[in-house]
Amino acid sequence: MQTISQVIITSVVLLSAVGAVAATKGSSSSPVVQPATTQLAAGKTGPAISTSSGASEISLAEHLKKSGATMYGAFWCPYCHTQKQLFGSAAWSKVSYIECGEGGQGVNIAACNQAGIKAFPTWRINGKNYPGTMSLFKLAKLSGYQGATKFQNRL
């Protein structure tokens, strides 16, 4: 019997391969932020966030934190890295985040299990889980954000 970590790693590897194939097929627009293509991120904190944050990204991150929204993810998850890249480094530092990947820095598997996390990333907003990488516009809508939406980083 496989452990949950083994199943999740296998799922991420398969989803990464599917995403890579889909990305090579005709795309309607060029994304500003693309998912990481490596299956496992180097280190226990994952790859560094290389995008910068605009005022809108920072404002949304502050709103999400204030409203109690939390992202659950894993340091090795390429979709989690994409989500972090959308915020940029300054804004991401303000987001409530719970590490679910065994071996990750500050891992809290009990909190992940208690929240019913089954996929990475998953956002928990107003007591409801939303799995998958979300555009900042979608996160704004789900959380009731009313601020500026001139986001510089997009899917």
XYZ file of N, CA and C in Angstrom:
465
model
N 0.840 -1.181 0.000
C 0.000 0.000 0.000
C 0.879 1.237 0.000
N 0.567 2.189 -0.851
C 1.363 3.411 -0.943
C 0.956 4.392 0.148
N 1.920 5.181 0.603
C 1.606 6.235 1.550
C 0.981 7.404 0.795
N 0.340 8.300 1.512
C -0.266 9.475 0.894
C 0.793 10.286 0.164
N 1.981 10.406 0.760
C 3.057 11.168 0.118
C 3.454 10.554 -1.214
N 3.530 9.218 -1.289
C 3.895 8.560 -2.535
C 2.831 8.777 -3.607
N 1.560 8.711 -3.202
C 0.469 8.931 -4.148
C 0.495 10.364 -4.662
N 0.714 11.308 -3.772
C 0.741 12.714 -4.169
C 1.912 12.984 -5.105
N 3.086 12.461 -4.790
C 4.249 12.663 -5.649
C 3.982 12.072 -7.027
N 3.431 10.867 -7.082
C 3.111 10.247 -8.366
C 2.120 11.096 -9.143
N 1.105 11.621 -8.462
C 0.096 12.460 -9.113
C 0.710 13.728 -9.679
N 1.593 14.358 -8.912
C 2.230 15.591 -9.383
C 3.100 15.313 -10.590
N 3.840 14.205 -10.568
C 4.687 13.853 -11.707
C 3.828 13.649 -12.950
N 2.721 12.941 -12.815
C 1.824 12.710 -13.950
C 1.197 14.012 -14.434
N 0.735 14.849 -13.506
C 0.138 16.130 -13.894
C 1.165 17.037 -14.556
N 2.402 16.989 -14.092
C 3.458 17.794 -14.711
C 3.671 17.369 -16.155
N 3.673 16.062 -16.387
C 3.860 15.556 -17.752
C 2.695 15.960 -18.637
N 1.464 15.840 -18.128
C 0.287 16.246 -18.906
C 0.342 17.735 -19.197
N 0.703 18.536 -18.199
C 0.806 19.980 -18.390
C 1.849 20.350 -19.419
N 2.965 19.644 -19.427
C 4.025 19.923 -20.390
C 3.559 19.611 -21.801
N 2.815 18.511 -21.968
C 2.291 18.159 -23.287
C 1.261 19.188 -23.722
N 0.362 19.571 -22.804
C -0.673 20.551 -23.143
C -0.062 21.893 -23.511
N 1.023 22.258 -22.851
C 1.659 23.552 -23.119
C 2.274 23.605 -24.509
N 2.616 22.440 -25.071
C 3.229 22.435 -26.391
C 2.187 22.481 -27.502
N 0.930 22.214 -27.163
C -0.150 22.295 -28.145
C -0.560 23.755 -28.267
N -1.188 24.154 -29.328
C -1.547 25.552 -29.587
C -2.089 26.283 -28.380
N -1.499 27.389 -28.050
C -1.911 28.203 -26.915
C -2.489 29.511 -27.418
N -3.583 29.955 -26.790
C -4.230 31.178 -27.242
C -3.490 32.433 -26.811
N -2.709 32.347 -25.743
C -1.935 33.503 -25.306
C -0.696 33.020 -24.574
N 0.321 33.854 -24.538
C 1.553 33.483 -23.853
C 1.429 33.837 -22.385
N 1.566 32.862 -21.488
C 1.472 33.174 -20.070
C 2.702 33.932 -19.591
N 2.481 34.807 -18.619
C 3.584 35.531 -18.015
C 4.326 34.615 -17.058
N 3.577 33.782 -16.333
C 4.164 32.865 -15.370
C 3.853 31.456 -15.837
N 4.874 30.634 -15.963
C 4.684 29.260 -16.395
C 5.042 28.325 -15.251
N 4.353 27.172 -15.159
C 4.663 26.235 -14.081
C 6.093 25.715 -14.191
N 6.676 25.421 -13.042
C 7.998 24.804 -13.033
C 7.881 23.436 -13.675
N 8.914 23.020 -14.397
C 8.833 21.734 -15.084
C 9.565 20.626 -14.342
N 10.298 20.963 -13.307
C 10.981 19.919 -12.558
C 9.976 19.188 -11.684
N 10.216 17.911 -11.462
C 9.290 17.118 -10.671
C 9.471 17.351 -9.184
N 10.684 17.545 -8.749
C 10.949 17.815 -7.352
C 11.811 19.063 -7.231
N 11.377 19.983 -6.418
C 12.127 21.213 -6.218
C 13.368 20.935 -5.380
N 14.428 21.670 -5.659
C 15.656 21.526 -4.887
C 15.457 22.126 -3.503
N 15.911 21.445 -2.488
C 15.834 21.967 -1.135
C 14.483 21.732 -0.489
N 14.402 22.040 0.788
C 13.186 21.798 1.547
C 12.242 22.985 1.544
N 12.591 24.044 0.859
C 11.703 25.192 0.753
C 11.255 25.418 -0.685
N 11.755 24.639 -1.608
C 11.388 24.800 -3.013
C 12.197 25.898 -3.662
N 11.986 26.090 -4.953
C 12.746 27.113 -5.674
C 12.371 28.520 -5.207
N 13.309 29.414 -5.352
C 13.077 30.801 -4.951
C 12.027 31.445 -5.853
N 11.289 32.376 -5.298
C 10.310 33.136 -6.076
C 11.079 34.206 -6.834
N 10.959 34.198 -8.149
C 11.755 35.104 -8.982
C 10.963 36.287 -9.528
N 9.674 36.352 -9.247
C 8.862 37.466 -9.738
C 8.745 38.541 -8.672
N 8.493 39.758 -9.124
C 8.292 40.853 -8.183
C 6.800 41.068 -7.974
N 6.475 41.793 -6.931
C 5.085 42.057 -6.584
C 4.737 43.504 -6.883
N 3.550 43.711 -7.435
C 3.021 45.050 -7.599
C 2.149 45.396 -6.404
N 1.675 46.614 -6.362
C 0.817 47.061 -5.261
C -0.451 46.218 -5.153
N -1.015 45.808 -6.284
C -2.240 44.996 -6.255
C -1.988 43.619 -5.673
N -0.859 42.996 -6.026
C -0.523 41.688 -5.471
C -0.359 41.779 -3.951
N 0.313 42.816 -3.485
C 0.534 42.996 -2.047
C -0.788 43.245 -1.333
N -1.636 44.077 -1.916
C -2.930 44.372 -1.311
C -3.800 43.118 -1.221
N -3.816 42.313 -2.277
C -4.589 41.071 -2.247
C -4.036 40.125 -1.182
N -2.720 39.983 -1.110
C -2.109 39.098 -0.110
C -2.489 39.532 1.300
N -2.454 40.823 1.563
C -2.830 41.339 2.884
C -4.304 41.049 3.176
N -5.155 41.230 2.156
C -6.581 40.934 2.311
C -6.796 39.445 2.613
N -6.123 38.578 1.864
C -6.275 37.142 2.081
C -5.885 36.764 3.506
N -4.778 37.304 3.978
C -4.323 37.003 5.340
C -5.347 37.497 6.362
N -5.800 38.740 6.185
C -6.756 39.339 7.117
C -8.071 38.560 7.143
N -8.472 38.021 6.001
C -9.746 37.287 5.915
C -9.621 35.828 6.357
N -8.411 35.387 6.673
C -8.201 34.024 7.156
C -7.961 32.998 6.062
N -7.797 33.427 4.824
C -7.523 32.496 3.726
C -6.120 31.910 3.894
N -5.981 30.642 3.542
C -4.706 29.940 3.682
C -4.462 29.079 2.460
N -3.211 29.056 2.013
C -2.836 28.132 0.949
C -2.101 26.954 1.570
N -2.497 25.755 1.175
C -1.842 24.524 1.578
C -1.073 24.015 0.372
N 0.181 23.654 0.583
C 0.990 23.200 -0.541
C 2.161 22.356 -0.086
N 3.024 22.069 -1.044
C 4.221 21.274 -0.773
C 5.406 21.907 -1.493
N 6.550 21.891 -0.841
C 7.742 22.538 -1.389
C 8.136 21.977 -2.741
N 7.802 20.728 -3.027
C 8.210 20.080 -4.271
C 7.172 20.239 -5.391
N 6.061 20.854 -5.106
C 4.934 20.950 -6.044
C 5.133 22.081 -7.058
N 5.218 21.770 -8.355
C 5.425 22.819 -9.355
C 4.240 23.776 -9.473
N 3.025 23.302 -9.177
C 1.849 24.160 -9.258
C 1.809 25.133 -8.082
N 2.317 24.693 -6.938
C 2.441 25.583 -5.779
C 3.444 26.695 -6.087
N 4.540 26.321 -6.747
C 5.545 27.317 -7.117
C 4.946 28.338 -8.082
N 4.152 27.874 -9.026
C 3.489 28.798 -9.956
C 2.589 29.757 -9.188
N 1.848 29.240 -8.209
C 0.971 30.097 -7.417
C 1.782 31.165 -6.685
N 2.903 30.778 -6.121
C 3.776 31.731 -5.419
C 4.317 32.779 -6.386
N 4.689 32.351 -7.583
C 5.213 33.264 -8.602
C 4.165 34.314 -8.985
N 2.897 33.944 -8.983
C 1.841 34.897 -9.319
C 1.801 36.052 -8.324
N 2.057 35.762 -7.068
C 2.075 36.813 -6.049
C 3.350 37.639 -6.111
N 4.471 37.018 -6.425
C 5.757 37.693 -6.341
C 6.293 37.601 -4.922
N 7.588 37.827 -4.769
C 8.236 37.571 -3.480
C 7.705 38.430 -2.336
N 7.506 39.714 -2.547
C 7.056 40.587 -1.452
C 5.641 40.230 -1.000
N 4.738 40.017 -1.945
C 3.355 39.683 -1.594
C 3.277 38.290 -0.975
N 4.032 37.334 -1.543
C 3.962 35.970 -1.022
C 4.347 35.909 0.449
N 5.262 36.761 0.865
C 5.694 36.745 2.265
C 4.558 37.119 3.220
N 3.476 37.655 2.708
C 2.330 38.057 3.527
C 1.206 37.018 3.530
N 1.289 36.019 2.665
C 0.236 35.016 2.531
C 0.353 33.967 3.636
N -0.793 33.547 4.181
C -0.808 32.435 5.140
C -0.618 31.145 4.358
N 0.404 30.383 4.734
C 0.759 29.174 4.004
C 1.040 28.054 4.987
N 0.534 26.865 4.671
C 0.834 25.680 5.475
C 1.501 24.655 4.568
N 2.690 24.235 4.980
C 3.478 23.240 4.246
C 2.956 21.844 4.572
N 2.626 21.089 3.528
C 2.102 19.733 3.680
C 3.075 18.664 3.187
N 4.169 19.064 2.569
C 5.116 18.105 2.006
C 6.062 17.571 3.058
N 6.055 16.253 3.213
C 6.949 15.617 4.182
C 8.384 16.033 3.884
N 9.078 16.538 4.891
C 10.446 17.003 4.720
C 10.542 18.486 4.415
N 9.413 19.145 4.231
C 9.414 20.580 3.954
C 9.625 21.395 5.213
N 10.123 22.589 5.035
C 10.385 23.468 6.175
C 9.070 23.842 6.861
N 8.975 23.592 8.154
C 7.780 23.928 8.921
C 6.579 23.053 8.602
N 6.801 21.848 8.093
C 5.715 20.965 7.683
C 4.714 20.760 8.824
N 3.414 20.751 8.459
C 2.359 20.536 9.430
C 1.315 19.611 8.798
N 1.660 18.344 8.697
C 0.796 17.365 8.041
C -0.526 17.221 8.782
N -0.506 17.348 10.101
C -1.750 17.244 10.877
C -2.742 18.329 10.452
N -2.266 19.548 10.268
C -3.150 20.645 9.839
C -3.687 20.386 8.437
N -2.858 19.819 7.574
C -3.282 19.498 6.208
C -4.364 18.434 6.217
N -4.171 17.410 7.035
C -5.173 16.352 7.150
C -6.465 16.888 7.752
N -6.342 17.713 8.785
C -7.516 18.277 9.448
C -8.334 19.149 8.486
N -7.654 19.858 7.575
C -8.338 20.713 6.602
C -8.876 19.917 5.410
N -8.575 18.617 5.358
C -9.075 17.779 4.273
C -8.377 18.014 2.945
N -7.098 18.367 2.995
C -6.345 18.669 1.781
C -6.054 17.377 1.024
N -6.426 17.359 -0.252
C -6.237 16.174 -1.091
C -5.392 16.475 -2.326
N -5.121 17.746 -2.605
C -4.351 18.146 -3.785
C -3.595 19.424 -3.456
N -2.539 19.664 -4.201
C -1.727 20.873 -4.002
C -1.702 21.687 -5.283
N -1.732 22.985 -5.198
C -2.095 23.741 -4.001
C -3.594 23.657 -3.761
N -4.003 23.902 -2.532
C -5.415 24.074 -2.187
C -5.532 25.328 -1.345
N -6.432 26.182 -1.733
C -6.750 27.380 -0.954
C -7.949 27.070 -0.076
N -7.885 27.485 1.168
C -9.031 27.384 2.084
C -9.489 28.819 2.337
N -10.673 29.118 1.813
C -11.233 30.467 1.908
C -12.647 30.357 2.460
N -12.908 31.082 3.538
C -14.227 31.068 4.177
C -14.718 29.647 4.466
N -13.787 28.790 4.929
C -14.145 27.448 5.327
C -14.335 26.449 4.201
N -14.064 26.854 2.973
C -14.239 25.962 1.829
C -12.903 25.775 1.112
N -12.644 24.551 0.624
C -11.408 24.247 -0.088
C -11.567 24.469 -1.579
N -10.532 25.084 -2.179
C -10.472 25.331 -3.618
C -9.137 24.804 -4.129
N -9.130 23.587 -4.700
C -7.872 23.021 -5.179
C -7.444 23.620 -6.515
N -6.133 23.647 -6.720
C -5.573 24.087 -7.992
C -4.961 25.476 -7.924
N -4.095 25.737 -8.894
C -3.494 27.060 -9.011
C -4.586 28.030 -9.444
N -4.741 29.118 -8.721
C -5.795 30.093 -8.997
C -5.188 31.386 -9.528
N -5.851 31.993 -10.488
C -5.433 33.331 -10.903
C -5.687 34.270 -9.727
N -4.983 35.374 -9.711
C -5.190 36.346 -8.641
C -6.594 36.933 -8.725
N -7.132 37.053 -9.925
C -8.503 37.541 -10.103
C -9.493 36.584 -9.437
N -9.286 35.282 -9.617
C -10.169 34.276 -9.018
C -10.071 34.314 -7.498
N -8.853 34.437 -6.969
C -8.684 34.533 -5.514
C -9.363 35.786 -4.972
N -9.265 36.881 -5.724
C -9.922 38.122 -5.311
C -11.436 37.917 -5.224
N -11.999 37.287 -6.242
C -13.440 37.052 -6.279
C -13.887 36.129 -5.147
N -13.188 35.003 -4.975
C -13.558 34.031 -3.949
C -13.493 34.607 -2.537
N -12.567 35.541 -2.314
C -12.348 36.084 -0.970
C -13.076 37.398 -0.708
N -13.753 37.933 -1.723
C -14.468 39.192 -1.538
C -13.568 40.417 -1.552
N -12.410 40.297 -2.147
C -11.459 41.416 -2.244
C -12.057 42.538 -3.079
N -11.953 43.768 -2.591
C -12.519 44.929 -3.279
C -11.463 45.932 -3.745
N -10.196 45.605 -3.569
C -9.119 46.532 -3.929
C -8.769 46.524 -5.406
N -7.682 47.205 -5.721
C -7.184 47.313 -7.108
C -6.787 45.941 -7.634
N -7.040 45.714 -8.920
C -6.712 44.429 -9.546
C -5.805 44.610 -10.765
N -4.856 45.509 -10.649
C -3.884 45.699 -11.720
C -2.704 44.755 -11.481
N -3.008 43.451 -11.525
C -2.002 42.442 -11.239
C -0.999 42.373 -12.374
N 0.280 42.360 -12.027
C 1.322 42.315 -13.054
C 1.704 40.879 -13.409
N 1.390 39.932 -12.566
C 1.719 38.523 -12.812
C 0.423 37.765 -13.101
N 0.405 37.073 -14.254
C -0.817 36.371 -14.671
C -0.495 34.982 -15.158
N -1.524 34.130 -15.112
C -1.405 32.770 -15.663
C -1.364 32.845 -17.165
